[in-house]
Amino acid sequence: MKTLLGINDFVVKFANVNGTGSASANSLFAKAIFRMGIPVSPRNIFPSNIQGLPTWYEVRVSSQGYLGRRGGVDIMVCVNPQSMADDIASVEPGGYFIYDSTKPLAPQLQRDDIHFMGIPFTEMCMREFPTPRLQQLLKNVVYVGAMAALIEIDFSVLKGLLNTQFKGKEKLISSNVHALEMGFRYAREHFDCPLPVRLQQGDNIAPHIREFDHILMSGNTATALGAIYGGATVAAWYPITPSTSVVDAFSKYAERMRIDPGTGKKNFAVVQAEDELAAMGMVIGASWNGARAFTATSGPGLSLMSEFLGLAYFAEVPVVLVDVQRSGPSTGMPTRSQQSDVLAAAYASHGDTKQVLLFPATPRECFDMTVDAFDLADRLQTPVIMMSDLDLGMNDWMSPPLEWDDSRQLDRGKVLDADGLEQMENWGRYKDVDGDGICYRTLPGTHPSKGAYFTRGSSKSEMAVYSERGEDYVQNVDRLLRKFETAKQYVPKPKVKNAPGLTKPASDLKLGAMFFGTSASPSYEAVEMLASEGYPIDTLRIRAFPFHRSLDDFIHAHDLIFVIEQNRDGQMRRLISNECEIPPGKLTAVLNYSGTPITARHIAAEIRETLNAAGGNVIPLHPETA
Amino acid sequence: MKTLLGINDFVVKFANVNGTGSASANSLFAKAIFRMGIPVSPRNIFPSNIQGLPTWYEVRVSSQGYLGRRGGVDIMVCVNPQSMADDIASVEPGGYFIYDSTKPLAPQLQRDDIHFMGIPFTEMCMREFPTPRLQQLLKNVVYVGAMAALIEIDFSVLKGLLNTQFKGKEKLISSNVHALEMGFRYAREHFDCPLPVRLQQGDNIAPHIREFDHILMSGNTATALGAIYGGATVAAWYPITPSTSVVDAFSKYAERMRIDPGTGKKNFAVVQAEDELAAMGMVIGASWNGARAFTATSGPGLSLMSEFLGLAYFAEVPVVLVDVQRSGPSTGMPTRSQQSDVLAAAYASHGDTKQVLLFPATPRECFDMTVDAFDLADRLQTPVIMMSDLDLGMNDWMSPPLEWDDSRQLDRGKVLDADGLEQMENWGRYKDVDGDGICYRTLPGTHPSKGAYFTRGSSKSEMAVYSERGEDYVQNVDRLLRKFETAKQYVPKPKVKNAPGLTKPASDLKLGAMFFGTSASPSYEAVEMLASEGYPIDTLRIRAFPFHRSLDDFIHAHDLIFVIEQNRDGQMRRLISNECEIPPGKLTAVLNYSGTPITARHIAAEIRETLNAAGGNVIPLHPETA
Amino acid sequence: MSFIKPKFRHPRLPTNALGFTVADYDGAISTLCAGCGHDSISAAIRNACFKSALEPHRIAKVSGIGCSSKMPTYFLGRSHGFNSVHGRMPSVATGASLANRNLTYIGVSGDGDTASIGMGQFIHLIRRNVNMTYIVANNGCYGLTKGQDSATADLGSVSKGGAANPFDGIDLASLAVLQGASFVARSFSGDKDQLEPLIRAAMAHDGFAFIDVVSPCVTFNNHAGSTRSYGSTRDHLDAMPVDFVPVREEIRAEYAEGTSHAVTLHDGSVIHLLKADAGYAADDRTGALTAIRSAQQDRRILTGLLFLDPNSRDLNDTLELASRPLNELGKDELCPGSKMLDSINEGLR
Amino acid sequence: MSFIKPKFRHPRLPTNALGFTVADYDGAISTLCAGCGHDSISAAIRNACFKSALEPHRIAKVSGIGCSSKMPTYFLGRSHGFNSVHGRMPSVATGASLANRNLTYIGVSGDGDTASIGMGQFIHLIRRNVNMTYIVANNGCYGLTKGQDSATADLGSVSKGGAANPFDGIDLASLAVLQGASFVARSFSGDKDQLEPLIRAAMAHDGFAFIDVVSPCVTFNNHAGSTRSYGSTRDHLDAMPVDFVPVREEIRAEYAEGTSHAVTLHDGSVIHLLKADAGYAADDRTGALTAIRSAQQDRRILTGLLFLDPNSRDLNDTLELASRPLNELGKDELCPGSKMLDSINEGLR
Ligand SMILES: Cc1ncc(C[n+]2csc(CCOP(=O)(O)OP(=O)(O)O)c2C)c(N)n1
Ligand SMILES: Cc1ncc(C[n+]2csc(CCOP(=O)(O)OP(=O)(O)O)c2C)c(N)n1
Ligand code: SF4
Ligand code: SF4
Ligand SMILES: [Mg+2]
Ligand SMILES: [Mg+2]
């Protein structure tokens, strides 16, 4: 049998039944590894139901700090008989399959090339714990204990985490510790511990992890904090997976940080709307009236908001919309991840529209970009859509700590107060005074006699008077294009990196890769894999639409560019070729749309295949020779 | 002063106030010219209100049968003081301005280079007709009478039309005829009749008009008839300009042609829904249940339907949606025309979607394509969107008569009846038995024990069982792509024409133009203008999306291609470069998005400018030398 | 994921008039939470269809999105079903009903699906009197998205999150009565003796039949603070039992407080009402509204058949549709032919 | 197209407490049809604001789409206005009200805008008790799209197209009462003596104030067959006149059938009710519903203040928002600062 070797480099997957309390045990597992200073990226893969169906928790451990999915499973911990056959099949040759041996394993499920390790979880728990509830719950802790022995998790870290989690409930702490120990002891007694795939503090950890501070948090939590720090006061939303936790977290933080100290009253409003149309209407109404407002939704909500997004675009009302993407179209796979709303968001609504999009790739960026989104929306007087996804939003990610510069001001853009109105001659709501396409706005209630105007989604003159004159219409929508052009200088710039291991691009290096959001981490990893094989690929991580000019430069500087994304139709590739006027042939799509996040292996394989097919045109350039 | 010369080649425009009854007088004018066998194309340019604002009726007379707008006005008949200044400004040098001289014209409005012709319409009507209502209404008929004298409309044709219109209401006929004669006489007495711009039967009329039969009808009426002949039984809609008349006409015809002869009951249902979401839901429900169903809407409705369009795409329910486009985004200019929903329709909804679009250019095609749309939707089990627009839908167009082949069957596609189910082994709703991506559908109530399945917008296996497995999802959406590929062979093919006057393309002719819908007519005209200047341009009229392969061929066969359309962002150009993988640089946008239909002059000017800018690369090839 | 039940049938299971056993009305195994009220409703629907001896394949099931809207998978596996989009089932059902007036339509929705996102469509569905049975599995919360308050949650009820609901709950039954629904009932998912006959009556009713079924969410809304949990529902239950009398049985006519009242349905079948708190006749809207409200003011939920218009005319009749279903019409009935088109052309020359 | 009115003001026009003349409350010249009921409503709103001496710039106007929704352009030219999208004004108004609780909000809508496409939002606006005056200019038809029946059109009313409406009309006032609106009134556009005080009362009310104004469409719905035309409205009018008593005037307390009833508003102002048909107190929902319905059954339209909850708590209060408008908060109140973020980071290590 093949022997897997992996010090701090392996994938563990837990196969559970949802509603059985596995989530907290699983996150205890991941957090302990994180606390040990070893790079870890856990992912929930859960069904669209509440109880009784298969759910998985996939944990990647990576000394190099790769946070994307690697693909494959080295150790499968299976406590769900429903999915057992598939789960066994998914283990890498040489890998480990840990299962509940209370019942014997069906012989037809056996495989010769992996290790089966039975632990009688149910039996052990029936024996040790009094109530069915405890038996059920602590079974999960028992397997964490066993894993602690098998891969050498620092036991004191686990205990420390339990102490914090159950602070004040000593009985719970002791039963949990007992469960941990049961598992630990069983594994020690019955198996060769540790396994060759295991943890080891310090040694081979990448410096950018070892030497810097990190936190473990979900993108949605970071987005919520971004909304707090960005000064959002109105959140209107409608529940939908996977965006719900954005507003949940916003409410939680606001209840803590936005209570008026004098009166105990709230300096924020959260409204659960009756649907997504209403949520967007409330955001528009609040923004029009000068509050910073946002909503969070997912694909179906985005579709429902499209008429209103057209209004906001055309009436020039700031809007911040967080789209935590899931698999579409329609209901699709509501609990699976994709990046498939790119076109729907970029051109949201009928008529000629272009919306500003931001593409965060880490929780830190969720935080920063959400703050930026409010500034951008106000500055540009238009919707700004944060394109997050389930993978980023709902999973915990290792991230540099969030940072805040206390001198940062809220940039409310061109809003005239009473004084400003007094000073400005012949103010007109839609006059392009500064030539950047952005006009001066006024808020209701500002001035007794100046600055009142009518906001509408229909055509108007520069003075905001209703008009059906072709010239007025054209002037207005041309200005909106000019504004979109202006946006390029305000939105976050792409991140360009030269091919790894090569300090400057050699003159004959013409390969590039572009990606965004959760495709970034596995893309970087794939690029490193390919670099070690001799294919040097420069990268550009897209962070916003409209595209910054450096994206054009990147495209022009390369002959063959891979666009890596998680949807069927290569939507970002389309958007690029559209907006940058690029021959689509220059851009090769690398796609995954299975609902589970794209893996580095998949990306590398696809690129390799293209390069091989290109034959003589792309000769691997061995790093030594570069 | 310049003298305009135009036998059967000129533009007359009437400037009215809406709600004053000018519509019927104006259409009497156009219809009379049509009856004389002279090509005419009338257009309403009306405000989004009901009474009291400026409205125009622009009539182009064109011996060559050009039905697009030419641009410019030769004779302006102005009975609306509100818009007079602009109306005067819009007359071509040498043209005629006919106005109500009951009040004298303000001196500052005078121009030296056009003819002013005052007729005291109000005064004449006050004198001749007893009630304000009649004075108001018949004023419109008086100016038609005057025009009859000025441009030589056959008076008996006018009278004949009035006779038909007011059949049985003799008093109305005589007062109308009287009004006509008043105008006629006044003009004869006060002006040199006829003007140099005028009508003349027979002579210089293009053979394709002279020698063939024509009707005058609006696109929306034709679409409605297409729905009747296509076998639509359920129409669910929500009123919105400019699509309302589609369902109005459908109801009218259905009341006439779809009454069960035995019982007097209806073989059709028209439901005015509470909004566009509901309208689309009803269509989906009815289609799912085996009726042919459709809705008609415009941009805002399309936006609101986008979630449901994603459902229909993913659940594979046939839908026929007529989008009569107006100016967007948002409310935009609701009574003005554009072709700006192309991208919103093609990629309607979140997630990866591609919708089938049809682009009719004439009423005849509205009829044919609507019939086709029902067959296509059934055959492909997907939404089919008819992309009409206000200009085509609400104006009367000269068109070849509608034709129906009585042997044509309704193609309901792959629907299994009870026998079919008995015969098919292991039927599965989403099995691609034939390899074309199209599966066998069953209808509720068909068979006591076979063929029942659950339709859903969420992911499923081939057997229609709910599934969140990545493989099932991917297999399904890949099949949908395959189906879209199949669609290419079923949708109407583009119309390709070699450059006019050149029987076969010379080897060094590399110019092409592509367009669709109402941009076609003025594009053909512009191409002829440019041909006469020595620029030979081949044309391709797009009639459907997905694009037929011949579109790729056309693009590859040309070096520089103009894409002519009526929106700001060159949406069709984008769609082409996206879907045909064409370097966008090959496609040059020629755009108009002022809300009034694009003119041949504008197109020619834009192309000329590009060609001039291209300099040495495009040497005009004089027709003689070709 | 759905599991198909084993196909084995016990040979001596009782059969209905059509020879079907109750198992012929089964669906896939439920994936809802153990103990979810919605499963009891599924069972009641299955039993009602069995007892009323409806042909399974002549029933069509429609729903929106939510735990409740998943229910149609779990009953009537021989019927077509359509799990559409959130809140818009009413329009899908309307279209379906227009296409084929001869099927029996069962719509299943949740309180989120109906009272929030679907409110507009729900009211217009009522107004059109579409011939269907519309069941709301009402748990006062959004089960599938993990327990947010819905618009029917009572004022002050406490959701899993811990916050007390600051808004008044929408009472869907009152709303249906006010907006002109021709059949309005309420029941409790745990009370199959009342629920099954109500569902049978609803399916027999010619027009829109609404049943608001209080259906506790064991996972997110079953704790002391919530007023919609099993415990509290049972406490506040003001049962108004209904007994279904199949076609051709004797019709009883007397009706006084505390006794039963026979109402003849459009198809001739009859419902016996037992009036618990009395005070209104079941065909009087104002009375129904007042009774519902007065029970409410006592913090009780009035159940039973709350309103019935025996002269209901459904949408197909209102629109004067022919009796043959639209989806059965072929080219001959639909297509007026070339002669007609010629005459239309003629009018446009 | 809008024409700006000449700016010339007669120097001796009467002024209100703030020194404004009624002309200071004017808007652009109307582009509605001559004689349209909506213009009378615009005038009533203008007059009400003038008489109540509201600062024009402290009022915000919101509307949907329709002839009615154009109205806000034609009054209060010194106020900001927002002509949003069809049927979704309620959500825009809700957001606006949350952002700045200190302005007065006037929402104008049509029966199509509210009772069809906007129905869901309307009901949820009521449920949230957003502090605004919501006026529906109710003409039973879609004016702007040329006269289709709306959902409030009476059963049997004949539209311009000639077909009789086969559906029951939705009564928005009853619906508002049932759904918990804290102020519900009805009036007639041609009856400014009743309408102006109602609007003033509505604006003074702390919470959601709904006024259903029967407002005939002269162009599409003013002929014999329609029951909502000027003529027929006047015929069926069952006037319940309302007189507005400004703050600080005497409060009258007696209330018997046929006499007047003083209700104290939240801000201390008082409304005198004259109960025409009696039978219910204006703070009793069931009574209001019964009265509306019984007038309806006599084919009469009950007008006046139909329901009032003097203890209304608006959305801002329900959500326990601070008294300072959210849109006035600056970085100091909003941004918790870097220390707080450090402590959050700490919890995530
Ligand atoms: C357009 C849209 N918005 C939101 C959602 C997310 N969602 C799914 S089910 C649901 C609520 C379900 O509540 P309810 O109808 O009461 O059903 P329950 O689960 O309580 O039975 C929501 C908000 C969705 N699927 N589609
Ligand atoms: C989404 C959308 N659908 C349809 C329309 C077209 N539309 C404009 S106004 C209107 C109806 C207006 O009726 P109502 O609200 O009663 O106003 P009225 O004109 O009668 O005053 C409709 C359907 C639209 N603007 N937007
Ligand atoms: S979450 Fe609640 S409603 Fe959903 S299945 Fe579980 S118990 Fe039922
Ligand atoms: S159409 Fe009717 S509602 Fe619209 S402005 Fe004219 S009269 Fe008023
Ligand atoms: Mg619920
Ligand atoms: Mg109306």
mmCIF file of N, CA, C and O in Angstrom, chain A residues 18 77 156 195 213 294 315 323 330 336 349 354 358 371 374 380 435 472 475 479 487 491 517 527 554 610:
data_model
loop_
_atom_site.group_PDB
_atom_site.id
_atom_site.type_symbol
_atom_site.label_atom_id
_atom_site.label_comp_id
_atom_site.label_asym_id
_atom_site.label_seq_id
_atom_site.Cartn_x
_atom_site.Cartn_y
_atom_site.Cartn_z
ATOM 1 N N ASN A 18 -26.344 16.231 9.423
ATOM 2 C CA ASN A 18 -26.555 17.569 9.973
ATOM 3 C C ASN A 18 -27.583 17.550 11.093
ATOM 4 O O ASN A 18 -28.389 16.645 11.220
ATOM 5 N N VAL A 77 -12.969 10.969 8.400
ATOM 6 C CA VAL A 77 -13.586 10.539 9.644
ATOM 7 C C VAL A 77 -15.078 10.433 9.384
ATOM 8 O O VAL A 77 -15.749 11.441 9.151
ATOM 9 N N SER A 156 -3.360 20.246 25.233
ATOM 10 C CA SER A 156 -3.647 21.387 26.119
ATOM 11 C C SER A 156 -4.346 22.507 25.352
ATOM 12 O O SER A 156 -5.156 23.246 25.905
ATOM 13 N N LEU A 195 0.107 9.063 12.993
ATOM 14 C CA LEU A 195 0.174 8.623 11.603
ATOM 15 C C LEU A 195 1.300 9.373 10.895
ATOM 16 O O LEU A 195 1.765 10.411 11.391
ATOM 17 N N ASP A 213 1.068 37.777 12.422
ATOM 18 C CA ASP A 213 -0.107 37.557 13.246
ATOM 19 C C ASP A 213 -1.298 37.163 12.365
ATOM 20 O O ASP A 213 -1.464 37.664 11.261
ATOM 21 N N PHE A 294 -27.208 49.370 3.530
ATOM 22 C CA PHE A 294 -26.782 48.238 2.706
ATOM 23 C C PHE A 294 -27.751 47.076 2.840
ATOM 24 O O PHE A 294 -28.588 47.046 3.733
ATOM 25 N N ALA A 315 -30.945 56.890 -11.290
ATOM 26 C CA ALA A 315 -31.295 58.020 -10.423
ATOM 27 C C ALA A 315 -30.084 58.441 -9.586
ATOM 28 O O ALA A 315 -30.142 59.421 -8.868
ATOM 29 N N ASP A 323 -23.390 40.612 -2.326
ATOM 30 C CA ASP A 323 -23.904 39.397 -2.961
ATOM 31 C C ASP A 323 -22.995 38.237 -2.561
ATOM 32 O O ASP A 323 -21.872 38.136 -3.042
ATOM 33 N N SER A 330 -31.545 29.910 -10.725
ATOM 34 C CA SER A 330 -32.710 29.656 -9.896
ATOM 35 C C SER A 330 -32.249 29.260 -8.500
ATOM 36 O O SER A 330 -31.271 29.782 -7.982
ATOM 37 N N ARG A 336 -24.199 25.579 -1.803
ATOM 38 C CA ARG A 336 -22.914 25.348 -2.447
ATOM 39 C C ARG A 336 -22.393 26.653 -3.053
ATOM 40 O O ARG A 336 -23.170 27.568 -3.352
ATOM 41 N N SER A 349 -30.030 44.807 -14.478
ATOM 42 C CA SER A 349 -31.170 45.606 -14.940
ATOM 43 C C SER A 349 -31.197 45.785 -16.458
ATOM 44 O O SER A 349 -30.176 45.646 -17.135
ATOM 45 N N LYS A 354 -24.192 49.678 -16.101
ATOM 46 C CA LYS A 354 -22.930 49.057 -15.689
ATOM 47 C C LYS A 354 -22.791 49.329 -14.210
ATOM 48 O O LYS A 354 -22.836 50.484 -13.780
ATOM 49 N N LEU A 358 -16.966 44.795 -6.515
ATOM 50 C CA LEU A 358 -15.726 44.557 -5.772
ATOM 51 C C LEU A 358 -15.606 43.060 -5.519
ATOM 52 O O LEU A 358 -16.604 42.387 -5.288
ATOM 53 N N VAL A 371 -15.857 48.669 3.814
ATOM 54 C CA VAL A 371 -15.682 50.084 4.169
ATOM 55 C C VAL A 371 -15.539 50.912 2.886
ATOM 56 O O VAL A 371 -16.211 51.927 2.698
ATOM 57 N N PHE A 374 -18.786 51.661 0.889
ATOM 58 C CA PHE A 374 -19.628 52.789 1.301
ATOM 59 C C PHE A 374 -19.055 54.106 0.789
ATOM 60 O O PHE A 374 -19.793 54.977 0.324
ATOM 61 N N LEU A 380 -19.368 57.891 -5.878
ATOM 62 C CA LEU A 380 -19.823 57.684 -7.260
ATOM 63 C C LEU A 380 -21.334 57.792 -7.401
ATOM 64 O O LEU A 380 -21.861 57.779 -8.516
ATOM 65 N N GLY A 435 -16.473 67.734 -14.460
ATOM 66 C CA GLY A 435 -16.022 66.988 -15.632
ATOM 67 C C GLY A 435 -15.713 65.521 -15.377
ATOM 68 O O GLY A 435 -15.231 64.821 -16.262
ATOM 69 N N ASP A 472 -31.280 65.461 -23.947
ATOM 70 C CA ASP A 472 -31.120 65.391 -22.495
ATOM 71 C C ASP A 472 -30.788 63.970 -22.072
ATOM 72 O O ASP A 472 -29.926 63.739 -21.230
ATOM 73 N N GLN A 475 -27.180 63.084 -23.185
ATOM 74 C CA GLN A 475 -26.206 63.776 -22.361
ATOM 75 C C GLN A 475 -26.070 63.112 -20.994
ATOM 76 O O GLN A 475 -24.979 62.910 -20.474
ATOM 77 N N ARG A 479 -22.902 60.943 -19.621
ATOM 78 C CA ARG A 479 -22.238 61.338 -18.379
ATOM 79 C C ARG A 479 -22.089 60.140 -17.443
ATOM 80 O O ARG A 479 -21.064 59.977 -16.777
ATOM 81 N N ALA A 487 -14.722 56.009 -12.180
ATOM 82 C CA ALA A 487 -14.696 54.986 -11.127
ATOM 83 C C ALA A 487 -13.400 54.183 -11.160
ATOM 84 O O ALA A 487 -12.916 53.729 -10.123
ATOM 85 N N VAL A 491 -11.607 52.616 -7.616
ATOM 86 C CA VAL A 491 -11.810 51.241 -7.135
ATOM 87 C C VAL A 491 -10.455 50.588 -6.819
ATOM 88 O O VAL A 491 -9.425 51.032 -7.315
ATOM 89 N N GLY A 517 -11.446 36.701 -6.033
ATOM 90 C CA GLY A 517 -12.195 36.105 -4.928
ATOM 91 C C GLY A 517 -11.607 34.784 -4.492
ATOM 92 O O GLY A 517 -10.383 34.610 -4.422
ATOM 93 N N VAL A 527 -0.244 28.050 -9.590
ATOM 94 C CA VAL A 527 0.825 28.735 -10.307
ATOM 95 C C VAL A 527 2.184 28.330 -9.735
ATOM 96 O O VAL A 527 3.151 28.127 -10.473
ATOM 97 N N PHE A 554 -1.595 44.314 -18.429
ATOM 98 C CA PHE A 554 -1.255 42.921 -18.173
ATOM 99 C C PHE A 554 -1.620 42.054 -19.382
ATOM 100 O O PHE A 554 -0.855 41.213 -19.822
ATOM 101 N N THR A 610 -3.773 22.599 -21.350
ATOM 102 C CA THR A 610 -3.768 23.606 -22.409
ATOM 103 C C THR A 610 -2.357 23.822 -22.935
ATOM 104 O O THR A 610 -2.130 23.911 -24.141
#
